[in-house]
Short mmCIF file of C-alpha atoms in Angstrom, two decimals:
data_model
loop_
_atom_site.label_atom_id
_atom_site.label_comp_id
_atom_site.label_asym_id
_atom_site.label_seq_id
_atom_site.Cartn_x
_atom_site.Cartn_y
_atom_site.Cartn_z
CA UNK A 150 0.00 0.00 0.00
CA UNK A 151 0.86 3.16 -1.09
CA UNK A 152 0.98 6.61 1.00
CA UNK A 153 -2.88 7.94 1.42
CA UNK A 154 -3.34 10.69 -0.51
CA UNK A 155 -6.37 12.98 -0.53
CA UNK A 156 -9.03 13.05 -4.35
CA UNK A 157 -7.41 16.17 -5.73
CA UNK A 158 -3.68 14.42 -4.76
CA UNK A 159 -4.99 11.03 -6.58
CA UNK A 160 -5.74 13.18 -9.62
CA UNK A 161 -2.68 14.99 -9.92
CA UNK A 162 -0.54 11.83 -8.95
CA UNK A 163 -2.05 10.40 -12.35
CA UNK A 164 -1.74 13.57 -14.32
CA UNK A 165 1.73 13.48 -13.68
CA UNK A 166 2.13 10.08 -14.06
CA UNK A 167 3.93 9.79 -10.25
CA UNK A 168 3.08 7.22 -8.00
CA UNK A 169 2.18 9.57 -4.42
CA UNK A 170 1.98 13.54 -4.41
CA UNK A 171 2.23 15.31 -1.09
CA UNK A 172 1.05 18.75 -0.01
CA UNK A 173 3.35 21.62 -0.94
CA UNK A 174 4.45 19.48 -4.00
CA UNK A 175 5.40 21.26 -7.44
CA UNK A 176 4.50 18.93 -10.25
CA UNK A 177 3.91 19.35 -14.07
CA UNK A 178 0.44 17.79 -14.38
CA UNK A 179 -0.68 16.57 -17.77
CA UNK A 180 -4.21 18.67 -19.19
CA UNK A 181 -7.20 17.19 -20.38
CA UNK A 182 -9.06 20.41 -21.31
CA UNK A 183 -8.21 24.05 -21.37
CA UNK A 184 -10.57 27.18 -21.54
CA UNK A 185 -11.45 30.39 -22.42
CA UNK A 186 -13.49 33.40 -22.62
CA UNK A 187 -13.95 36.71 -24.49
CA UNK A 188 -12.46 38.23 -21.74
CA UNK A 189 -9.54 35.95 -21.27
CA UNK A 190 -8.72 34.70 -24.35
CA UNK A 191 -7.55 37.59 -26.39
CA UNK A 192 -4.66 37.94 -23.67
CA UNK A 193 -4.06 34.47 -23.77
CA UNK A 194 -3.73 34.69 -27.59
CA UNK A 195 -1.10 37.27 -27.25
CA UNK A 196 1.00 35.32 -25.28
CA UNK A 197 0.12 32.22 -27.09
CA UNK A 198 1.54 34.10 -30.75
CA UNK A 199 4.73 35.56 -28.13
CA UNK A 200 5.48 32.17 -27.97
CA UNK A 201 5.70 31.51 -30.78
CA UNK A 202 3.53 28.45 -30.56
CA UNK A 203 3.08 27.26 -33.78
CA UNK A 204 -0.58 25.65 -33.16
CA UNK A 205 -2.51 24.18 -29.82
CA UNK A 206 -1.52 20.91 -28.76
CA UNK A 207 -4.64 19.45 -29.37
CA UNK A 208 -7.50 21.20 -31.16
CA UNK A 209 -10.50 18.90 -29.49
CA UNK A 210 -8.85 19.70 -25.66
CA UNK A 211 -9.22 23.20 -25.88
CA UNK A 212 -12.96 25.02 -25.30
CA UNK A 213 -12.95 28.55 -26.20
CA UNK A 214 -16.58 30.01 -25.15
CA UNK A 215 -17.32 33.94 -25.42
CA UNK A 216 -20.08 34.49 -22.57
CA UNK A 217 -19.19 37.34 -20.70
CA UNK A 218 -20.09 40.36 -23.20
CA UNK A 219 -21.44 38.42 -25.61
CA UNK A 220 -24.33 39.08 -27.30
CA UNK A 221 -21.71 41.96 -28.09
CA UNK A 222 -22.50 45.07 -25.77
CA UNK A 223 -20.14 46.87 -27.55
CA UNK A 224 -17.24 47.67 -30.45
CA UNK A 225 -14.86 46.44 -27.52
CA UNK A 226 -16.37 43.35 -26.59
CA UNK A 227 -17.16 43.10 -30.27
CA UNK A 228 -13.38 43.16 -31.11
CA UNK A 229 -12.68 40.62 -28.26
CA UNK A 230 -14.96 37.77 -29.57
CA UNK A 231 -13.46 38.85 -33.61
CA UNK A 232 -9.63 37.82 -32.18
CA UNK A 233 -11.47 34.50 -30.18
CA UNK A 234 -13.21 33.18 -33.34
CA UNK A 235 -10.28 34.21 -36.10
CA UNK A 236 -8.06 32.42 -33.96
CA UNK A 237 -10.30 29.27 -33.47
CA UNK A 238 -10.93 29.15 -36.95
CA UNK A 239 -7.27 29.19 -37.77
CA UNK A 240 -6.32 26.78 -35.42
CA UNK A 241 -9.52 24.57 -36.07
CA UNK A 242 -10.53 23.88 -32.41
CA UNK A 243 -13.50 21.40 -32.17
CA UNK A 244 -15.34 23.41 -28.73
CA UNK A 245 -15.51 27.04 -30.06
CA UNK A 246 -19.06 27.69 -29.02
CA UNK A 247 -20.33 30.93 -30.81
CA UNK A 248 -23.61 32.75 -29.90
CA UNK A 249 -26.62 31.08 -30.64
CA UNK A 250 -24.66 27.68 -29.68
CA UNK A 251 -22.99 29.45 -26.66
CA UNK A 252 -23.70 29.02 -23.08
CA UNK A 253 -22.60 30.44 -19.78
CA UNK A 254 -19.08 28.56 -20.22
CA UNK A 255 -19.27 26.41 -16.79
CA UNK A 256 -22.62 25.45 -17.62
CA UNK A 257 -21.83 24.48 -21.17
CA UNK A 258 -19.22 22.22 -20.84
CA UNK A 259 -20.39 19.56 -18.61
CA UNK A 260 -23.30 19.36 -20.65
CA UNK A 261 -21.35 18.89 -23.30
CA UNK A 262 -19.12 16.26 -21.81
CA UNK A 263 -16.18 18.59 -21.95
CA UNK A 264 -15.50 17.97 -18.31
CA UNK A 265 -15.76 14.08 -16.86
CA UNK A 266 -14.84 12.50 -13.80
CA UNK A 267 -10.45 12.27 -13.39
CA UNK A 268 -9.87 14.93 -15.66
CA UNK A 269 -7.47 17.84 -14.96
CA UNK A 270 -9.20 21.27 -16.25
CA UNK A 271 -7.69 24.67 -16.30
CA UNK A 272 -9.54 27.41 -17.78
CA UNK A 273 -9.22 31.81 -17.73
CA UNK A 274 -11.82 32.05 -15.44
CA UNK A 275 -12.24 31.78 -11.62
CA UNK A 276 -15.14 30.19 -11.91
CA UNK A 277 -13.48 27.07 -13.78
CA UNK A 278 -13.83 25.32 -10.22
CA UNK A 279 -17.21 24.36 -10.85
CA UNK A 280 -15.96 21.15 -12.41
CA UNK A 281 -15.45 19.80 -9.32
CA UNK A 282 -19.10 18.35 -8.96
CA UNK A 283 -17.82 15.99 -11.40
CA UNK A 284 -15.29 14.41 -9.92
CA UNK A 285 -12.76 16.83 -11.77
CA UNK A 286 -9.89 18.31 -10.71
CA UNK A 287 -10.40 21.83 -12.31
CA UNK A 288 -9.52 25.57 -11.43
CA UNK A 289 -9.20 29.19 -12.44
CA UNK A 290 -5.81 30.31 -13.98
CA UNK A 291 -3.95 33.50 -15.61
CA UNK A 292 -4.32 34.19 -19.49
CA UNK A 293 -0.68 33.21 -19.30
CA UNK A 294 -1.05 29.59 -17.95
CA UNK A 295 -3.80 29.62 -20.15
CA UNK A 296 -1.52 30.11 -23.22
CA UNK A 297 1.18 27.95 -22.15
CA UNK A 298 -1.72 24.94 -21.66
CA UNK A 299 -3.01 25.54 -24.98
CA UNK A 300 0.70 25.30 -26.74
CA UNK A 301 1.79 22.71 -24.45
CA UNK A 302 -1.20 20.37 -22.64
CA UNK A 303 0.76 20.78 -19.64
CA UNK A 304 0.95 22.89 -16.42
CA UNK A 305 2.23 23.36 -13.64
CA UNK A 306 0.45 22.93 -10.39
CA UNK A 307 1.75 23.12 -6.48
CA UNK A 308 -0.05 20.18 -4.76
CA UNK A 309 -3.40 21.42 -2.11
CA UNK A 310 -3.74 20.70 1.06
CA UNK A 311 -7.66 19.66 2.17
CA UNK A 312 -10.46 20.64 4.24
CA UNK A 313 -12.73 17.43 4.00
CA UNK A 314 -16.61 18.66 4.67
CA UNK A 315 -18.68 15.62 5.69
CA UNK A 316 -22.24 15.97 4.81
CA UNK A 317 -25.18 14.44 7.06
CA UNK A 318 -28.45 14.55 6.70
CA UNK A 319 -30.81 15.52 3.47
CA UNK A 320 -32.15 19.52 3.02
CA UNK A 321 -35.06 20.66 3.77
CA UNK A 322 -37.07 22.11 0.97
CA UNK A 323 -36.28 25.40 0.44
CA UNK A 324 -32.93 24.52 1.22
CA UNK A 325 -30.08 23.90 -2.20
CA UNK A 326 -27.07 23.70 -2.72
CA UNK A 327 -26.43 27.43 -2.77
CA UNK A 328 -27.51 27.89 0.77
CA UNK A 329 -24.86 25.18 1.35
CA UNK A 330 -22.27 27.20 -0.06
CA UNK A 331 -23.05 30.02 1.20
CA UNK A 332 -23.39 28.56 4.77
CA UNK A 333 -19.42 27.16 4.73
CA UNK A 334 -18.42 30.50 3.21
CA UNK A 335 -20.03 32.20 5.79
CA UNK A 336 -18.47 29.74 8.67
CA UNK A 337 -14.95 29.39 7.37
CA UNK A 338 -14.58 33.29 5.40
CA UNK A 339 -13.63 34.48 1.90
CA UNK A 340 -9.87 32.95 2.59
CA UNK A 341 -10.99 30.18 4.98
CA UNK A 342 -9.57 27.72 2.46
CA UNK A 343 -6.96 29.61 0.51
CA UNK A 344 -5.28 27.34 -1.97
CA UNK A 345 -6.77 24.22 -0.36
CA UNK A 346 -8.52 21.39 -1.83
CA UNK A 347 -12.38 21.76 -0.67
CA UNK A 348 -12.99 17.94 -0.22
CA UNK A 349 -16.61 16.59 -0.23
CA UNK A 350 -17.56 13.46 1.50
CA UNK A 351 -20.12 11.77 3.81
CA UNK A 352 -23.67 9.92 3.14
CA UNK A 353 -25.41 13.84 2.72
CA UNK A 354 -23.57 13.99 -0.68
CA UNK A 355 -26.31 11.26 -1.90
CA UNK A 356 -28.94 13.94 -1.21
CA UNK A 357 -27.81 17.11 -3.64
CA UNK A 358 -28.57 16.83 -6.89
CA UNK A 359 -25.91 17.42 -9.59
CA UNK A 360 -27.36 20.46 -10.05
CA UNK A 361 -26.61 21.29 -6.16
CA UNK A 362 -23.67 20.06 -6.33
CA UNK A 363 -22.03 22.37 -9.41
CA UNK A 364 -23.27 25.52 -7.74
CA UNK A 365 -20.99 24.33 -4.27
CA UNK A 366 -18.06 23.33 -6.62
CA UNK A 367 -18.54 27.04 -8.45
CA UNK A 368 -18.27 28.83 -5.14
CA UNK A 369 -15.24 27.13 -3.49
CA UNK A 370 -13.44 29.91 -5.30
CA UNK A 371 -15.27 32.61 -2.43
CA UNK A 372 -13.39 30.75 -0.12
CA UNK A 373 -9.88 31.01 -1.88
CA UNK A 374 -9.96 27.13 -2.61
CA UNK A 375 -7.54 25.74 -5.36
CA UNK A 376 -10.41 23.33 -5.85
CA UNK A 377 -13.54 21.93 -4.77
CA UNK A 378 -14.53 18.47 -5.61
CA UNK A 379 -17.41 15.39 -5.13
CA UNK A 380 -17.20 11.75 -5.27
CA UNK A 381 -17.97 10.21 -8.17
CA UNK A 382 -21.66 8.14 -7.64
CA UNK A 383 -24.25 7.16 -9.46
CA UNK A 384 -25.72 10.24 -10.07
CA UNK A 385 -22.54 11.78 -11.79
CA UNK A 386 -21.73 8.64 -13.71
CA UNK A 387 -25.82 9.17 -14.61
CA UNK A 388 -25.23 12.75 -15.66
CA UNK A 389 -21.97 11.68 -17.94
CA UNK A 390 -23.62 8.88 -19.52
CA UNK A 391 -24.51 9.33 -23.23
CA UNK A 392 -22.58 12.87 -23.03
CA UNK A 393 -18.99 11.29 -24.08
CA UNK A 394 -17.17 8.34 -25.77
CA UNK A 395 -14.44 8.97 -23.23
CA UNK A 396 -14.41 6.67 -20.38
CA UNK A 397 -14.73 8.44 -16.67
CA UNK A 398 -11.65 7.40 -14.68
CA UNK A 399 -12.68 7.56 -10.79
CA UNK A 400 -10.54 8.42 -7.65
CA UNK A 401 -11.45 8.11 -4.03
CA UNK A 402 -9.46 9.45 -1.32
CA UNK A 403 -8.27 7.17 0.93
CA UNK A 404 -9.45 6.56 4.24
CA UNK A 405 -6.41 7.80 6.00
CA UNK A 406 -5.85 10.82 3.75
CA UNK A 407 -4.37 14.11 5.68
CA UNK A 408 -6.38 17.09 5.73
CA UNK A 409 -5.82 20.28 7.13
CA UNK A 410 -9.46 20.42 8.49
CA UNK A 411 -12.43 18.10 9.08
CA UNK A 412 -15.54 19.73 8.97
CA UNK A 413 -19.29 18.37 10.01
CA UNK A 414 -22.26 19.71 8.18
CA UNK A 415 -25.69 18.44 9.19
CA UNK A 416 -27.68 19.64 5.90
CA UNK A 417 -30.79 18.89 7.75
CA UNK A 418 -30.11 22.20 10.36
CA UNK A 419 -29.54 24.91 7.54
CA UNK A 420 -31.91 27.31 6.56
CA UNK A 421 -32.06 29.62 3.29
CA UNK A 422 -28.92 32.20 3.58
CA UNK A 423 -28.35 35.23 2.35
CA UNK A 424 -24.68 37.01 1.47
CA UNK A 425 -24.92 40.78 2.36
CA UNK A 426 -22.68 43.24 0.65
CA UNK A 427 -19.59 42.98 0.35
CA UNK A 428 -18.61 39.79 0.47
CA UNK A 429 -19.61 36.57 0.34
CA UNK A 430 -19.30 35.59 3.59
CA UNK A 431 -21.47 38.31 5.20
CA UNK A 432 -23.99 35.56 6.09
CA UNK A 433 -27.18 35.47 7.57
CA UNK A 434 -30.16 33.27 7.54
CA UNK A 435 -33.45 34.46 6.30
CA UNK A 436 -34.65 34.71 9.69
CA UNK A 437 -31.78 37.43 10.74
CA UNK A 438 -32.17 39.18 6.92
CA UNK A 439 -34.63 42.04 8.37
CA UNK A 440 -35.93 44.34 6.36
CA UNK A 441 -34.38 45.00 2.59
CA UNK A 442 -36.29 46.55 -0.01
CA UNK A 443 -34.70 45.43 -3.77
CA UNK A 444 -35.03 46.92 -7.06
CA UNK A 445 -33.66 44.26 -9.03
CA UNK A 446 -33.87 40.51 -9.20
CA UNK A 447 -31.09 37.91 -11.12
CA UNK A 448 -31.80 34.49 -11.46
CA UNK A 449 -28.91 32.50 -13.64
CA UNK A 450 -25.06 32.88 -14.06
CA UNK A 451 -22.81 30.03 -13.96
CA UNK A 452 -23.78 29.12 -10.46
CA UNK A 453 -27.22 28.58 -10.86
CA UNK A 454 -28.49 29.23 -14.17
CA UNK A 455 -29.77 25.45 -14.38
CA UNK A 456 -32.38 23.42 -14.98
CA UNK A 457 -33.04 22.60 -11.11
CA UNK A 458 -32.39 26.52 -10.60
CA UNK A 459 -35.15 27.43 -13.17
CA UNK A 460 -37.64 24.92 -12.01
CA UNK A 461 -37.47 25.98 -8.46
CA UNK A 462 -37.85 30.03 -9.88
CA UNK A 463 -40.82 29.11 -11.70
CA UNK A 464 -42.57 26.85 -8.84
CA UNK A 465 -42.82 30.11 -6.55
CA UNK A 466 -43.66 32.23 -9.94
CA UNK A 467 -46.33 30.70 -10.98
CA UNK A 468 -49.74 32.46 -11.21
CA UNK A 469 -47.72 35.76 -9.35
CA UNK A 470 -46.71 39.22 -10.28
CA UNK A 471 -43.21 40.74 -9.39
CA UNK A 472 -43.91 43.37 -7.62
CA UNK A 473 -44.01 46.89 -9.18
CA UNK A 474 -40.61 49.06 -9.37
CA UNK A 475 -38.55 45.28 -8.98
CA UNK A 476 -36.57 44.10 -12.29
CA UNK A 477 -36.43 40.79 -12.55
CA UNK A 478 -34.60 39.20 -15.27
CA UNK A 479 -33.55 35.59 -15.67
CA UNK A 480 -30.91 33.69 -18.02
CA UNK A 481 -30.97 30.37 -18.81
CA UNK A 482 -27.22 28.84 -18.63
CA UNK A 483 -27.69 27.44 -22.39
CA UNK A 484 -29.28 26.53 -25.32
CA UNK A 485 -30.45 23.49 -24.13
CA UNK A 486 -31.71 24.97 -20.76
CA UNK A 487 -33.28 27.95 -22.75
CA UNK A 488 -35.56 25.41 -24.81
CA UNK A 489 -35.83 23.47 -21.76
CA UNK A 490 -37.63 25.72 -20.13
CA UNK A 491 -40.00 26.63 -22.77
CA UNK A 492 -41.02 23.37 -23.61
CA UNK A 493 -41.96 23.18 -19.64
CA UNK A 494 -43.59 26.17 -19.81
CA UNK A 495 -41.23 27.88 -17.09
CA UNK A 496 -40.45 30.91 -19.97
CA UNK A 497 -43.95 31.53 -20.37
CA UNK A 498 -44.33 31.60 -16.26
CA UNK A 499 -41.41 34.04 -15.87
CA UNK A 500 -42.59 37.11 -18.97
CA UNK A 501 -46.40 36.37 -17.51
CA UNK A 502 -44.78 37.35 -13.76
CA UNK A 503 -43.07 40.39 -15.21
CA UNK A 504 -39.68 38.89 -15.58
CA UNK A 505 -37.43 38.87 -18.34
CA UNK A 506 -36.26 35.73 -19.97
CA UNK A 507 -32.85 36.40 -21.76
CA UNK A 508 -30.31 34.55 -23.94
CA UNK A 509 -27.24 32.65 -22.05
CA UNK A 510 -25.03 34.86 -21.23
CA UNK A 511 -22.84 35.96 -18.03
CA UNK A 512 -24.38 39.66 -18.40
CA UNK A 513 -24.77 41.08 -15.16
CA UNK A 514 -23.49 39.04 -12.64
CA UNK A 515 -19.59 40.87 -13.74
CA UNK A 516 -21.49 44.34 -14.56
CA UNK A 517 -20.96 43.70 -17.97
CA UNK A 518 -24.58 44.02 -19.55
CA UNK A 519 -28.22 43.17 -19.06
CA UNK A 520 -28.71 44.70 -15.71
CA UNK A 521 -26.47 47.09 -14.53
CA UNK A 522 -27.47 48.66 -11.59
CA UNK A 523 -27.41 52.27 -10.69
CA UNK A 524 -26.05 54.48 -7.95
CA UNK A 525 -27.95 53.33 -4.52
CA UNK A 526 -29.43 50.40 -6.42
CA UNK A 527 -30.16 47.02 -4.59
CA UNK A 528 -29.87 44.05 -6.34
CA UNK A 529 -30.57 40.06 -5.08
CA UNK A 530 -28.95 37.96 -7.36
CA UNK A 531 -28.54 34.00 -7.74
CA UNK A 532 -24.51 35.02 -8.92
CA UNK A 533 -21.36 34.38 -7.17
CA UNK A 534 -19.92 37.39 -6.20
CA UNK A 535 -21.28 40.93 -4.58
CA UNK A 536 -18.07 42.80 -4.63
CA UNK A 537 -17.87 46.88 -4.07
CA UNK A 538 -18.93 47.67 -8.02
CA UNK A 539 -19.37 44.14 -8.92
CA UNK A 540 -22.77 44.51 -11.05
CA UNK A 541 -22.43 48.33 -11.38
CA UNK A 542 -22.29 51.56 -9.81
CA UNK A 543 -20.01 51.23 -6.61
CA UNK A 544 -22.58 52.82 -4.45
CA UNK A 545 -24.77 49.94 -5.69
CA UNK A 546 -25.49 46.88 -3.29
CA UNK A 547 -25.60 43.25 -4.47
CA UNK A 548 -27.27 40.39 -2.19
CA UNK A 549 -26.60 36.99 -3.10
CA UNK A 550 -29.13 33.87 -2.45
CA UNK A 551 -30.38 30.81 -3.74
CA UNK A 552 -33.32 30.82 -7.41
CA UNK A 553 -36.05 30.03 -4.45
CA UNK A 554 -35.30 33.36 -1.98
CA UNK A 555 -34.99 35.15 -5.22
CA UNK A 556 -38.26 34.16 -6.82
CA UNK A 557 -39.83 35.09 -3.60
CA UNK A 558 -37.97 38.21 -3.16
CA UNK A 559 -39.28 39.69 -6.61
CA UNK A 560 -42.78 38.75 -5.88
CA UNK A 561 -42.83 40.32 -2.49
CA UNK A 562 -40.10 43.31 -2.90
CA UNK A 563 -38.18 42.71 -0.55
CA UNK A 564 -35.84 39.62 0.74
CA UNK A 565 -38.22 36.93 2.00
CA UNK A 566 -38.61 33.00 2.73
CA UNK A 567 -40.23 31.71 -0.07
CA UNK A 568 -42.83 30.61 2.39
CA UNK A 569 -43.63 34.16 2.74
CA UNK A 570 -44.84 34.24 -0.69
CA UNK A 571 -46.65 30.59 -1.31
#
């Protein structure tokens, strides 16, 4: 028997075809996909061509998706996405995902079985964590990395520690996997876990959905994790199936793995949370929220712009009207989700409330379109982040919750329980 090694250590081990990785390690780690945005990606190209690269090292293992300004917002942005598709063209790479075929990028590619259990994933984005609900090892990285991954199909990587977070219990049901999130952020702070392995485990991981699950992986970023990542069960190997020819490969940590941390979570005890301004883990349960009048409502983004996400929206929508003065405006994290939802109906439930149902696209939740808010503006959004400026004016305020407090919140005004509402 080997030495025990944590998920994330099993995955690089294999990436860089050792035979035990330790904490602190520095290792050159073998890529299986690498990715980009409209935001990232013309640096990354830069560097790529100062390189003098002659082409990527594989044109089907690197996804280049333009979601951030995108439809264009402007001759900038417009420029941007021009260098991202004149270089995919040129180098004939297999995932560039224009609009009308675009999603939200960390929505898109597990749907597209981009991102599988075992793989190693870097991508220009902070967000590329959300991988993790796979199985993945995956995280956010510098235009630079990003160029020297796309020349190269390596990177380097200094081995994480891990906080291991052992789930009991099942939610209750107002209760996702963004009040989950939000609850460790909240408990541990915004660099509670900084460049640590956010480790998964326990019989309460049965009882989030995938859906749940990609929305905690997404946010293990707010806590400064390298990573965050879930076992591999039968729901993920479920959720893969028919969405690759590759074949998963699946690590467990061992029994005896080192972490930093162990930390209980009875799912059963947690209640919706809220994130006040300015930072993520400005916590407090719906109970302690008070009284906060909102003029704007967004349901979507990469962290929970899914079907689950919409479904829940809609349930609380239904047969309501958002209340007069609130903007509420939703977006779909792809295609696929966008006719989703109409073919369920759930489109038709959010104009006939008084919301707006937009194209995929990141739009707000990085004040880039769609939504920007205004000087002394309140805004609850489903996003990640609710940074000083972060959807707008700086003297704006951003609230973060789960699709089902927002729903209610636009119906009533104000931040509420859905059962406030129902």
């Amino acid at each position: 028997m080997g030495k025990p090694m944590t998920m994330t250590q099993k995955i690089f081990a294999s990436a860089a075809g050792l035979d035990y990785v330790e904490a602190g390690q520095l290792i050159s780690a073998k890529l299986d996909l690498v990715l980009g945005n409209d935001v990232t990606t013309p640096v990354a190209i830069k560097a790529f061509n100062e390189m003098k690269a002659a082409t990527v090292f594989d044109k089907d293992k690197v996804a280049l998706v333009p979601d951030h300004f995108t439809p264009n917002k402007d001759i900038k942005s417009a420029e941007h996405a021009k260098m991202v598709r004149e270089f995919a063209h040129k180098h004939e790479i297999t995932n560039y995902f224009e609009v009308g075929e675009m999603g939200i990028e960390h929505c898109l590619l597990p749907e597209k079985g981009l991102a599988i259990p075992g793989d190693v994933i870097i991508g220009a984005d902070s967000h590329t964590c959300t991988y993790g609900a796979l199985g993945a090892f995956s995280t956010g990285v510098g235009s630079t990395d990003m160029a020297g991954g796309m020349a190269t199909g390596y990177a380097w990587f200094k081995v994480p520690d891990a906080i291991q977070f052992v789930l009991k219990g099942k939610p209750s049901k107002w209760v996702s996997g963004k009040d989950v999130i939000l609850h460790i952020i909240g408990m541990i702070g915004v660099d509670g876990a900084l460049y640590q392995s956010m480790e998964f485990s326990g019989e309460g991981v049965a009882a989030l959905s995938l859906d749940d699950r990609f929305t905690i992986a997404n946010m293990a970023i707010e806590a400064g994790a390298k990573n965050g990542i879930f076992p591999v069960d039968e729901k993920t190997l479920e959720y893969v199936k028919g969405r690759t020819t590759r074949t998963p490969r699946i690590f467990a940590a061992d029994a005896d793995a080192k972490y930093s941390r162990v930390i209980e979570i009875d799912l059963s005890t947690l209640k919706p949370t809220v994130a006040f301004p300015h930072l993520p883990e400005n916590t407090r349960t719906i109970d302690q929220v008070g009284d906060v009048a909102i003029d704007q409502v967004v349901i979507g983004s990469c962290t929970n712009g899914r079907m689950d996400d919409l479904r829940i929206a809609a349930s609380i929508l239904k047969g309501k009207k958002v209340k007069k003065g609130v903007r509420l405006i939703i977006f779909p994290g792809t295609q696929d989700i966008f006719i989703q939802a109409m073919e369920e109906g759930l489109a038709k439930i959010f104009v006939e409330a008084g919301g707006v149902f937009s194209t995929p696209t990141c739009g707000p939740c990085l004040g880039g379109h769609m939504g920007i808010l205004a000087e002394g503006e309140r805004a609850l959004a489903t996003t990640n982040r609710n940074f000083v400026g972060r959807m707008g004016h700086p003297n704006s305020e951003v609230y973060l919750s789960s699709p089902a407090v927002a729903a209610a919140s636009a119906v009533a005004g104000k931040i509420v329980s859905p059962e406030e509402v129902m």
